[in-house]
Tab-separated table of C-alpha atoms and ligand atoms in Angstrom:
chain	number	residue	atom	x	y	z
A	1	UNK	CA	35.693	258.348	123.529
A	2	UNK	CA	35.834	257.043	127.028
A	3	UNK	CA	34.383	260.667	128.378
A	4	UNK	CA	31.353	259.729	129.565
A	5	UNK	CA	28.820	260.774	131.820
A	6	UNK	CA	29.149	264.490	130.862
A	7	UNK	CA	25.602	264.283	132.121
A	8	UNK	CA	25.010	266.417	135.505
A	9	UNK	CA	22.480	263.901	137.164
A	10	UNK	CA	21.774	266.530	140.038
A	11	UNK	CA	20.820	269.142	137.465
A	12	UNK	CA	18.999	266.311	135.593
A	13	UNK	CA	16.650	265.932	138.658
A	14	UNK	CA	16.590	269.559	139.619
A	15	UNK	CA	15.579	269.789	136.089
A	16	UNK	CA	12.522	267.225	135.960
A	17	UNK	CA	11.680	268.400	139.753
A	18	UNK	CA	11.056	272.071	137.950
A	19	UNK	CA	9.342	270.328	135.429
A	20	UNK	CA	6.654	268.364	137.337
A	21	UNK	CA	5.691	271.719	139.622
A	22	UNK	CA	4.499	273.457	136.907
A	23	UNK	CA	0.803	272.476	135.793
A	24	UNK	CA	0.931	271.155	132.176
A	25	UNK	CA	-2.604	269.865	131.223
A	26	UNK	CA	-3.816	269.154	127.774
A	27	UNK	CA	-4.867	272.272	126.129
A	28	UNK	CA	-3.452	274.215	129.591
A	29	UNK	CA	0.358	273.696	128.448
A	30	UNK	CA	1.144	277.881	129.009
A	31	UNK	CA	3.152	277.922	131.331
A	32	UNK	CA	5.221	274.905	130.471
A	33	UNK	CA	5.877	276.647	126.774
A	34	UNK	CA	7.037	279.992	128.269
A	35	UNK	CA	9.245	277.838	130.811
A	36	UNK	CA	10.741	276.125	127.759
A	37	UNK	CA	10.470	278.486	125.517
A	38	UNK	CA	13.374	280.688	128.192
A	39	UNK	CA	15.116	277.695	128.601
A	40	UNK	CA	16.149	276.757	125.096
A	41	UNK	CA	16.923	280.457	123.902
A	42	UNK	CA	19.311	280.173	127.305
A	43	UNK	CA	21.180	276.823	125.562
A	44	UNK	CA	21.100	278.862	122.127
A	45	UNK	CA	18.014	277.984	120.084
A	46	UNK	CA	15.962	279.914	118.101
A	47	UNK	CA	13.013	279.313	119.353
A	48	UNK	CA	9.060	279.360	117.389
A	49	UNK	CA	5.729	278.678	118.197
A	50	UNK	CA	2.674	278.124	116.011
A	51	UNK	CA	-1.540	278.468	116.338
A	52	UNK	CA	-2.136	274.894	117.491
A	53	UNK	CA	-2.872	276.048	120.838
A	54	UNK	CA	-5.283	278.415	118.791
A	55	UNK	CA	-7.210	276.071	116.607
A	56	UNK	CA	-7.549	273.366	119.382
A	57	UNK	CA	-8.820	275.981	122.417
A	58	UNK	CA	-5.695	275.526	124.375
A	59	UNK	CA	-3.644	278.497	125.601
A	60	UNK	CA	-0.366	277.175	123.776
A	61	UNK	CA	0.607	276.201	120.579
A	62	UNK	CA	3.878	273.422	119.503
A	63	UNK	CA	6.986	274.753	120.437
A	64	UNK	CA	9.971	274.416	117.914
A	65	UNK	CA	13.624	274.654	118.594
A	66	UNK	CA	16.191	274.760	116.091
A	67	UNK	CA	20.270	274.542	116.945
A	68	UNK	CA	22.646	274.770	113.798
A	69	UNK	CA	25.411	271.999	113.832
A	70	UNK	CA	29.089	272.046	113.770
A	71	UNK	CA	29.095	268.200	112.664
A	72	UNK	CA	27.999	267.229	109.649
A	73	UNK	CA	24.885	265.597	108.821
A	74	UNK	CA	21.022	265.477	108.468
A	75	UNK	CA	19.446	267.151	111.200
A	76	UNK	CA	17.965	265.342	114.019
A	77	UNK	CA	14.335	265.694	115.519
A	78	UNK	CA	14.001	265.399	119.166
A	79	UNK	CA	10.005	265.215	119.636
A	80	UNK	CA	8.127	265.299	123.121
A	81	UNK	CA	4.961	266.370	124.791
A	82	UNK	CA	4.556	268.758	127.413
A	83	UNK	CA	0.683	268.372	128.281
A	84	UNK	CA	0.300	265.633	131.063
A	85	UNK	CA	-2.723	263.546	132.134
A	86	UNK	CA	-5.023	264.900	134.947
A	87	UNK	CA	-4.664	264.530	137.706
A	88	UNK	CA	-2.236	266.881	137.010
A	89	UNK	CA	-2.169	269.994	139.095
A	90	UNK	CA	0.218	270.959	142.604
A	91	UNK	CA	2.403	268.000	141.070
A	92	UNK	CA	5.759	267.403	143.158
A	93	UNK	CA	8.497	264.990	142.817
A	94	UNK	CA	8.985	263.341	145.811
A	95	UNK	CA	12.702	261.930	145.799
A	96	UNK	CA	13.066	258.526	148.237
A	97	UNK	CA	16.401	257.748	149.635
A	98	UNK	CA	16.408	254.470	146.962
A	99	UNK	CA	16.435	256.942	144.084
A	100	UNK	CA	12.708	256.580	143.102
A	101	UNK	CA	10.914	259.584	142.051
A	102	UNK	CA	6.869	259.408	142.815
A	103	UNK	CA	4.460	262.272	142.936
A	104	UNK	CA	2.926	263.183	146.318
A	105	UNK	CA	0.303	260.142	145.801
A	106	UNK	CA	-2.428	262.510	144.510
A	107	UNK	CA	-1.689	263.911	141.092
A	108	UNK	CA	0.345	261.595	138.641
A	109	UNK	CA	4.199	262.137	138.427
A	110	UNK	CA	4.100	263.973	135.197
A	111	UNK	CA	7.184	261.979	133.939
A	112	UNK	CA	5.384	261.121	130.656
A	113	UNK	CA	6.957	263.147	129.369
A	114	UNK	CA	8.685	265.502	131.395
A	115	UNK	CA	11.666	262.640	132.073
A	116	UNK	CA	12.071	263.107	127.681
A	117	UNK	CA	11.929	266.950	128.145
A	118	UNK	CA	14.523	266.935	131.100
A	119	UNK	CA	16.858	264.747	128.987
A	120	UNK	CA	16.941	266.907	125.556
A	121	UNK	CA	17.212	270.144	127.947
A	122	UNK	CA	20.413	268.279	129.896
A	123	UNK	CA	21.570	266.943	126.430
A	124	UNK	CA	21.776	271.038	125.200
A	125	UNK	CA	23.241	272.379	128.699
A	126	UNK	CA	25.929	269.760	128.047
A	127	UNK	CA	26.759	270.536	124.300
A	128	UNK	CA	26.428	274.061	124.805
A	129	UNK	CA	28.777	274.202	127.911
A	130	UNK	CA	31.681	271.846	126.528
A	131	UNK	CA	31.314	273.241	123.345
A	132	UNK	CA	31.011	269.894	122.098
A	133	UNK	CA	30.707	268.859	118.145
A	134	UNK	CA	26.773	267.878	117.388
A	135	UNK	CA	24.802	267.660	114.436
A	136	UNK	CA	21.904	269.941	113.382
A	137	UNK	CA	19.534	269.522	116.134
A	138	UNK	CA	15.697	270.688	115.908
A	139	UNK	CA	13.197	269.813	119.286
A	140	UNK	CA	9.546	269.765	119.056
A	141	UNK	CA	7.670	270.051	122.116
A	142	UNK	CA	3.872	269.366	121.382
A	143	UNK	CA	0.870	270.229	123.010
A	144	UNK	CA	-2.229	267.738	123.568
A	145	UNK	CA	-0.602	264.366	122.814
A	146	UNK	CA	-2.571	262.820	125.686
A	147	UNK	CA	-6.137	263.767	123.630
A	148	UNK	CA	-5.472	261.574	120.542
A	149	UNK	CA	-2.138	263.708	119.356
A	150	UNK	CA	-4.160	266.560	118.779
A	151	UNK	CA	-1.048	268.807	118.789
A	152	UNK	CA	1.279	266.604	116.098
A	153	UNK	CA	-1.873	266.603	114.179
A	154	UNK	CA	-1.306	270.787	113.841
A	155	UNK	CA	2.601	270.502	113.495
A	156	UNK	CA	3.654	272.854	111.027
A	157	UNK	CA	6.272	271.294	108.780
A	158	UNK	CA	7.800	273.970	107.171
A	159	UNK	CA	9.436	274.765	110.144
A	160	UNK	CA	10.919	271.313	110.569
A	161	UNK	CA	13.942	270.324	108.220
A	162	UNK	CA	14.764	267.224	109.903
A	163	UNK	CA	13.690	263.605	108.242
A	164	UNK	CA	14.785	261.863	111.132
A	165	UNK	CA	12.900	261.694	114.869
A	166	UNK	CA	13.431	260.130	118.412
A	167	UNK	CA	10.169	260.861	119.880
A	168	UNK	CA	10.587	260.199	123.818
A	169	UNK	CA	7.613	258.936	125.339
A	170	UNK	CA	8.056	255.077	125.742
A	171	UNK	CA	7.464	252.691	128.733
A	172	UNK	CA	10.323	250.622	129.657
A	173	UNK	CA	13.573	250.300	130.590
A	174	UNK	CA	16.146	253.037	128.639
A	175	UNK	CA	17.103	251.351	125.745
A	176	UNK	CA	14.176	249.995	124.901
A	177	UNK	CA	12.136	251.771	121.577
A	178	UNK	CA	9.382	250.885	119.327
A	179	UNK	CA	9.729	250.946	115.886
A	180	UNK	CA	6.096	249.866	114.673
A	181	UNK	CA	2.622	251.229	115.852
A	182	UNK	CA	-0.818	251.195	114.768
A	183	UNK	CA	-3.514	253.224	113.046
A	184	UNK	CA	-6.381	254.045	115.722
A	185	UNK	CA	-10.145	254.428	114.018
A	186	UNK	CA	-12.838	255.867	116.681
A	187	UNK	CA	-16.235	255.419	115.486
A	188	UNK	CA	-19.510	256.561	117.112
A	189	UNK	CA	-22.815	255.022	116.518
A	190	UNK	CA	-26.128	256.552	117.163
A	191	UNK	CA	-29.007	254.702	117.084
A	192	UNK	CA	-32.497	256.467	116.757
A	193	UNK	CA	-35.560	254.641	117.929
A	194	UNK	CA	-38.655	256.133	118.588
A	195	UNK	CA	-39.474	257.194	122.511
A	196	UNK	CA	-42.893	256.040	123.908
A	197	UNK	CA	-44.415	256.059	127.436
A	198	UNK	CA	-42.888	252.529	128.573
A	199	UNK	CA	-46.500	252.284	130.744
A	200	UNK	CA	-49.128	253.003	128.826
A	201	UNK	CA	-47.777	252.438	125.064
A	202	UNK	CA	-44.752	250.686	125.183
A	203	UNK	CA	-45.086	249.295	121.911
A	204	UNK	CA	-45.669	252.613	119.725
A	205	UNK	CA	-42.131	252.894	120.820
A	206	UNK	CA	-38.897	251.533	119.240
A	207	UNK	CA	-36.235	250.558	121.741
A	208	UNK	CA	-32.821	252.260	120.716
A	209	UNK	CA	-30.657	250.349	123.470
A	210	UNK	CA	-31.994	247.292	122.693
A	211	UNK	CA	-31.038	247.427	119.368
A	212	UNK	CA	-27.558	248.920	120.085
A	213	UNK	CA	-27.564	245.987	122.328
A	214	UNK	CA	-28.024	243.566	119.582
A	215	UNK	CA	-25.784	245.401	117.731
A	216	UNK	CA	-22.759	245.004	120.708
A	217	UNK	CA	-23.822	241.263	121.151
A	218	UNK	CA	-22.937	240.392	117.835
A	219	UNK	CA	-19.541	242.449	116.777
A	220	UNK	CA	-16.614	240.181	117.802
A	221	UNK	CA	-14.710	242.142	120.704
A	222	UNK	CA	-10.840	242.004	121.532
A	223	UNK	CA	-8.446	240.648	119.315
A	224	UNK	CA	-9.563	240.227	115.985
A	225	UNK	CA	-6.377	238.767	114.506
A	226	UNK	CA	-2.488	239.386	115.176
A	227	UNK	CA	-2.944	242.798	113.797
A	228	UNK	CA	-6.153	244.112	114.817
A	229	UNK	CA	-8.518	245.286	118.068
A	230	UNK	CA	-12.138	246.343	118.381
A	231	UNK	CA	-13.333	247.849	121.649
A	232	UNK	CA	-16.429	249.471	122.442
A	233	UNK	CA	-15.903	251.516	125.169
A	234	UNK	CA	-18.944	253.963	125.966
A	235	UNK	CA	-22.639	253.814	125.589
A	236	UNK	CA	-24.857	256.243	126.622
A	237	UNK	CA	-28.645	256.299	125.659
A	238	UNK	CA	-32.053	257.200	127.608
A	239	UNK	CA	-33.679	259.551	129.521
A	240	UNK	CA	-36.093	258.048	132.362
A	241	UNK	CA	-37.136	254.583	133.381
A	242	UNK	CA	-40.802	255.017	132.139
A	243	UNK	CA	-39.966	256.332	128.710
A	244	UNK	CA	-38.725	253.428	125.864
A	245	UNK	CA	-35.338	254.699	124.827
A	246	UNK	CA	-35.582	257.208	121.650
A	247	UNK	CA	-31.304	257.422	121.340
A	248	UNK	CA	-28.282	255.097	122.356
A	249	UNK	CA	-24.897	256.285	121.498
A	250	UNK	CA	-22.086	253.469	121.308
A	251	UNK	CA	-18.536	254.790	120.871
A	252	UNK	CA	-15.435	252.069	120.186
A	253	UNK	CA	-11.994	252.259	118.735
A	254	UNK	CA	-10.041	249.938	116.669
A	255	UNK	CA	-6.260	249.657	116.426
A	256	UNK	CA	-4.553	247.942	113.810
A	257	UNK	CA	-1.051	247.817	112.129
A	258	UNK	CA	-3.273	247.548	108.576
A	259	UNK	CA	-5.240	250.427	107.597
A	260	UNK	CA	-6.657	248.059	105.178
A	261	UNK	CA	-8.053	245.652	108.278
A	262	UNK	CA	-9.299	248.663	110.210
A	263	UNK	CA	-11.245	250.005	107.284
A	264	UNK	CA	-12.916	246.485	106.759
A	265	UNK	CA	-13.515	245.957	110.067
A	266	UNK	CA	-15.421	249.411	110.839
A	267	UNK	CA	-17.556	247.953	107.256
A	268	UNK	CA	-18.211	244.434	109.784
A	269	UNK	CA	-19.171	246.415	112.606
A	270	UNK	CA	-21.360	249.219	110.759
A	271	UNK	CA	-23.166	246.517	108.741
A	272	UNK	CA	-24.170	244.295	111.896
A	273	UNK	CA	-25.551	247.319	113.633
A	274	UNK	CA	-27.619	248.389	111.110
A	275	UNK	CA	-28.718	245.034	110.395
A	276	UNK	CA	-29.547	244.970	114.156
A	277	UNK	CA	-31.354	248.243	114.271
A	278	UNK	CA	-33.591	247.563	111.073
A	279	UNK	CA	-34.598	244.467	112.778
A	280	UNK	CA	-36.627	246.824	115.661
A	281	UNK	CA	-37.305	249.569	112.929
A	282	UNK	CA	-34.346	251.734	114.160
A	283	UNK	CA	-31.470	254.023	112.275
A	284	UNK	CA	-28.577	254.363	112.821
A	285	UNK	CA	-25.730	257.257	111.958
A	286	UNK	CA	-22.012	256.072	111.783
A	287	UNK	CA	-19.245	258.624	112.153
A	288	UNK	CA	-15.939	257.861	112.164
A	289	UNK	CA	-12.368	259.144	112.892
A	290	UNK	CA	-8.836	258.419	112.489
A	291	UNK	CA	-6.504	259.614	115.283
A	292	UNK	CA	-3.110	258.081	114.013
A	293	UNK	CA	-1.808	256.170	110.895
A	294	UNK	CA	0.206	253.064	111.967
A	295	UNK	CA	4.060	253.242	110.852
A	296	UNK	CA	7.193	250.700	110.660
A	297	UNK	CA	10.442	251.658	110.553
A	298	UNK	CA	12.612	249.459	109.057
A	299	UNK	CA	15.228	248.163	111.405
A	300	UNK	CA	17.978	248.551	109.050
A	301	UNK	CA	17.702	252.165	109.246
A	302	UNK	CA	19.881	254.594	109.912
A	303	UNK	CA	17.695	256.458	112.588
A	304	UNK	CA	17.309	252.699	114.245
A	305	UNK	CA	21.177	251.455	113.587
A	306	UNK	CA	22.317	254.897	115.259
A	307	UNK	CA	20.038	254.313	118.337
A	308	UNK	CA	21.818	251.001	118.684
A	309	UNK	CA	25.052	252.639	118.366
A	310	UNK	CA	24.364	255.289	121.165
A	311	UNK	CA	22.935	252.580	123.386
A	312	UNK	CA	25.898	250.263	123.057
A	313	UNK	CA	28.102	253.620	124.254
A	314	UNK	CA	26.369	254.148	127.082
A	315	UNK	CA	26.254	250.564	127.635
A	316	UNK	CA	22.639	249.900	127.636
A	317	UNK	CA	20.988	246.703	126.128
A	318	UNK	CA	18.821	248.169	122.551
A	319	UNK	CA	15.716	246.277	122.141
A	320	UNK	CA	13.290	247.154	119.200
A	321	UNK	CA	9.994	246.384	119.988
A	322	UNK	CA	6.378	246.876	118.597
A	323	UNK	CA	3.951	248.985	120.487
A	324	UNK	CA	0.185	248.741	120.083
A	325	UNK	CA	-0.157	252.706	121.518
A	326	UNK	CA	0.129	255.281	119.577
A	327	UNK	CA	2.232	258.461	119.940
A	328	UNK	CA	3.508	261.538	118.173
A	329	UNK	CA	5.625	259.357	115.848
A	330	UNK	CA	2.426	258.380	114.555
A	331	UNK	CA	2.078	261.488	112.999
A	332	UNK	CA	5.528	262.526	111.920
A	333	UNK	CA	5.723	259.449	109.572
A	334	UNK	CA	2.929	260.678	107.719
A	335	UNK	CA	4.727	263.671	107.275
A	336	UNK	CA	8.402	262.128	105.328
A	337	UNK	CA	10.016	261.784	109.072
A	338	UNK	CA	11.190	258.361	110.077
A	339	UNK	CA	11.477	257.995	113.506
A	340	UNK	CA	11.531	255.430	116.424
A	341	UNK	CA	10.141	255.921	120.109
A	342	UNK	CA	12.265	255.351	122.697
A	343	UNK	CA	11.725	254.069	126.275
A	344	UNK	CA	12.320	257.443	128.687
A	345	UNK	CA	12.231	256.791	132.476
A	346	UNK	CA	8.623	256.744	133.269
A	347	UNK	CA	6.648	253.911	134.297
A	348	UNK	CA	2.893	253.258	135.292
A	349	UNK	CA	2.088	256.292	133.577
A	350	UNK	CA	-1.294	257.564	133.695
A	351	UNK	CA	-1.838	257.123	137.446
A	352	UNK	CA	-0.872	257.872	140.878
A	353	UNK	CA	1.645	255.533	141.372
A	354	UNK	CA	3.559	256.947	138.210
A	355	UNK	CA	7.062	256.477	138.891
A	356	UNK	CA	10.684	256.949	137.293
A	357	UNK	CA	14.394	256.794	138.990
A	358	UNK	CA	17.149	259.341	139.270
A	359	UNK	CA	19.201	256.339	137.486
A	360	UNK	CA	16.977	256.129	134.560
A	361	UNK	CA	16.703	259.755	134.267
A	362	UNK	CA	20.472	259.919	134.002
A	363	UNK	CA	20.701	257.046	131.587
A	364	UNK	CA	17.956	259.197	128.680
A	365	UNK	CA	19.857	262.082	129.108
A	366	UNK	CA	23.145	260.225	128.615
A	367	UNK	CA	21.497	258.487	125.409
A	368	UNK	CA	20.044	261.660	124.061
A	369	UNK	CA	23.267	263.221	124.247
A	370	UNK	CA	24.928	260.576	122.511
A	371	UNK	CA	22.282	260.893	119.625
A	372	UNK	CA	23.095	264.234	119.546
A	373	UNK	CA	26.888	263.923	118.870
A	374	UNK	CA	27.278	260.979	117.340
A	375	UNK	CA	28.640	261.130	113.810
A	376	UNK	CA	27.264	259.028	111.153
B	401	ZN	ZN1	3.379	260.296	126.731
């Protein structure tokens, strides 16, 4: 057991560099699928790809990858994203002599979650070229994760056998993985007033921002207890400065690890605003959705209790953690799959200054590997 680092760390970083140069958006993913697509018939897969892409007006649709096993045992999921966050096109990888990997400074990096796709890709050349003993291995690449999961929300599970996930797309050090996330409502609220000329009859009108404004002024913001967040994060209403407001649209979120305390508190918030709109003689309309469904996997399972096995291999410290962001896990676990997300060499994602390391990038490849051939 003391053969370790069969993991290539040039060809990890040649890998990710690939990666990052080709443009990925959200609903744009194209090129990234065909790219993958070629590269994991090359290590052996067999290799689908449904209508998500279809249904959501992207070009691409979730990739699926399936490798039979010569170890026993369940099959394992390996679940990333390939859409990035804008700005997202001419990415490079710009290597410094200290081993950090930025972008150029005006796109982000791209390593959410291209460092999780170079690792499973590194993870296969390795198996496939020592021939080494693995389990049943399936990979889902998904499209749109960075609009709400749009893409997991499509998955197509009858082409998945596994009931077991690592979804990489974590912040952190490697070793680090969350185990418990929470349900995300979105809710929109339109309030309808009645426009006027704000001159010469302001008060035939009825003010629709001032009454969304009542409405915001009395719904508790921020944390609502140790399980729960309200935000409202847009508002958008009027059309001139001399006409009273006819429309004001408020949009919010909340987050929660209860469903039960996200339902009640989208009751709270719907009940003040229309208690603030009838007092100017305005309506409101209250639509709401729900993105993800929170999830906890217990720590005493076997997809956590491995992770900690193939961390303490590779001698990295495990550390379960709960997130409050929500990710494609959200989504498999309403779906029979218990998984865990684990932390995959990126860092200040979602901006410029996105960075990861050829170090870490070696150490999730190493780890995925050893999820990959570990026996039970
Ligand atoms: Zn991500």
């Amino acid at each position: 057991m003391e053969e370790r680092n069969m993991v290539r760390v040039e060809r990890v970083v040649e890998e990710f560099q690939t990666l990052v140069e080709i443009d990925s958006p959200s609903f744009g993913e194209r090129e990234m699928g065909d790219y993958l697509t070629k590269r994991l018939v090359e290590l052996g897969l067999e290799v689908s790809e449904d209508e998500a892409g279809k249904v959501l007006g992207g070009n691409c649709g979730n990739i699926y990858g399936k490798l039979e096993g010569s170890l026993k045992g369940a099959p394992l999921l390996f679940c990333v994203h390939m859409d990035t966050v804008e700005p997202a096109s001419g990415k490079k990888a710009v290597i410094g002599e200290d081993g950090v990997i930025q972008s150029a400074g005006d796109t982000v990096l791209g390593a959410d979650d291209l460092s999780g796709v170079s690792a499973i890709l590194e993870a296969l050349q390795v198996i496939k070229e020592e021939n080494l003993p693995h389990r049943p291995i399936e990979v889902l690449f998904t499209v749109a994760e960075e609009v709400y999961c749009r893409g997991a929300a499509l998955v197509d599970y009858t082409r998945l056998k596994a009931k077991e996930a690592y979804v990489l797309d974590l912040t952190g050090p490697v070793g680090l993985a969350a185990y418990k996330a929470p349900t995300f409502l979105f809710f929109k609220i339109e309030v309808t007033g009645k426009a006027a000329h704000a001159g010469f009859a302001p008060e035939k009108g009825i003010h629709a921002i001032a009454a969304a404004a009542e409405g915001i002024g009395k719904v508790k913001l921020g944390r609502i207890d140790e399980d729960t967040t309200v935000n409202i994060g847009l508002i958008e209403g009027g059309l001139a400065t001399n006409i009273v407001p006819e429309k004001c649209i408020v949009k919010g979120e909340i987050r929660s690890y209860s469903m039960e305390k996200s339902n009640i508190e989208m009751l709270n918030i719907e009940k003040i605003f229309r208690s603030a709109a009838n007092s100017y003689g305005a309506e409101i309309e209250v639509s709401t959705e729900r993105m993800a469904s929170a999830y906890e996997t217990p720590l005493e399972h076997p997809v956590v209790k491995r992770f900690e096995k193939a961390c303490e291999e590779n001698k990295l410290t495990s550390v379960l953690e709960e997130t409050f962001g929500g990710s494609d896990n959200n989504h498999l676990s309403q779906h029979g799959i218990t998984g865990i997300v684990i932390a995959s060499a990126m860092n200040q994602c979602h901006s410029t200054k996105e960075f990861t390391t050829v170090e870490e990038l070696e150490k999730i490849a190493s780890l995925t590997l050893s999820l990959m051939i570990l026996t039970d």
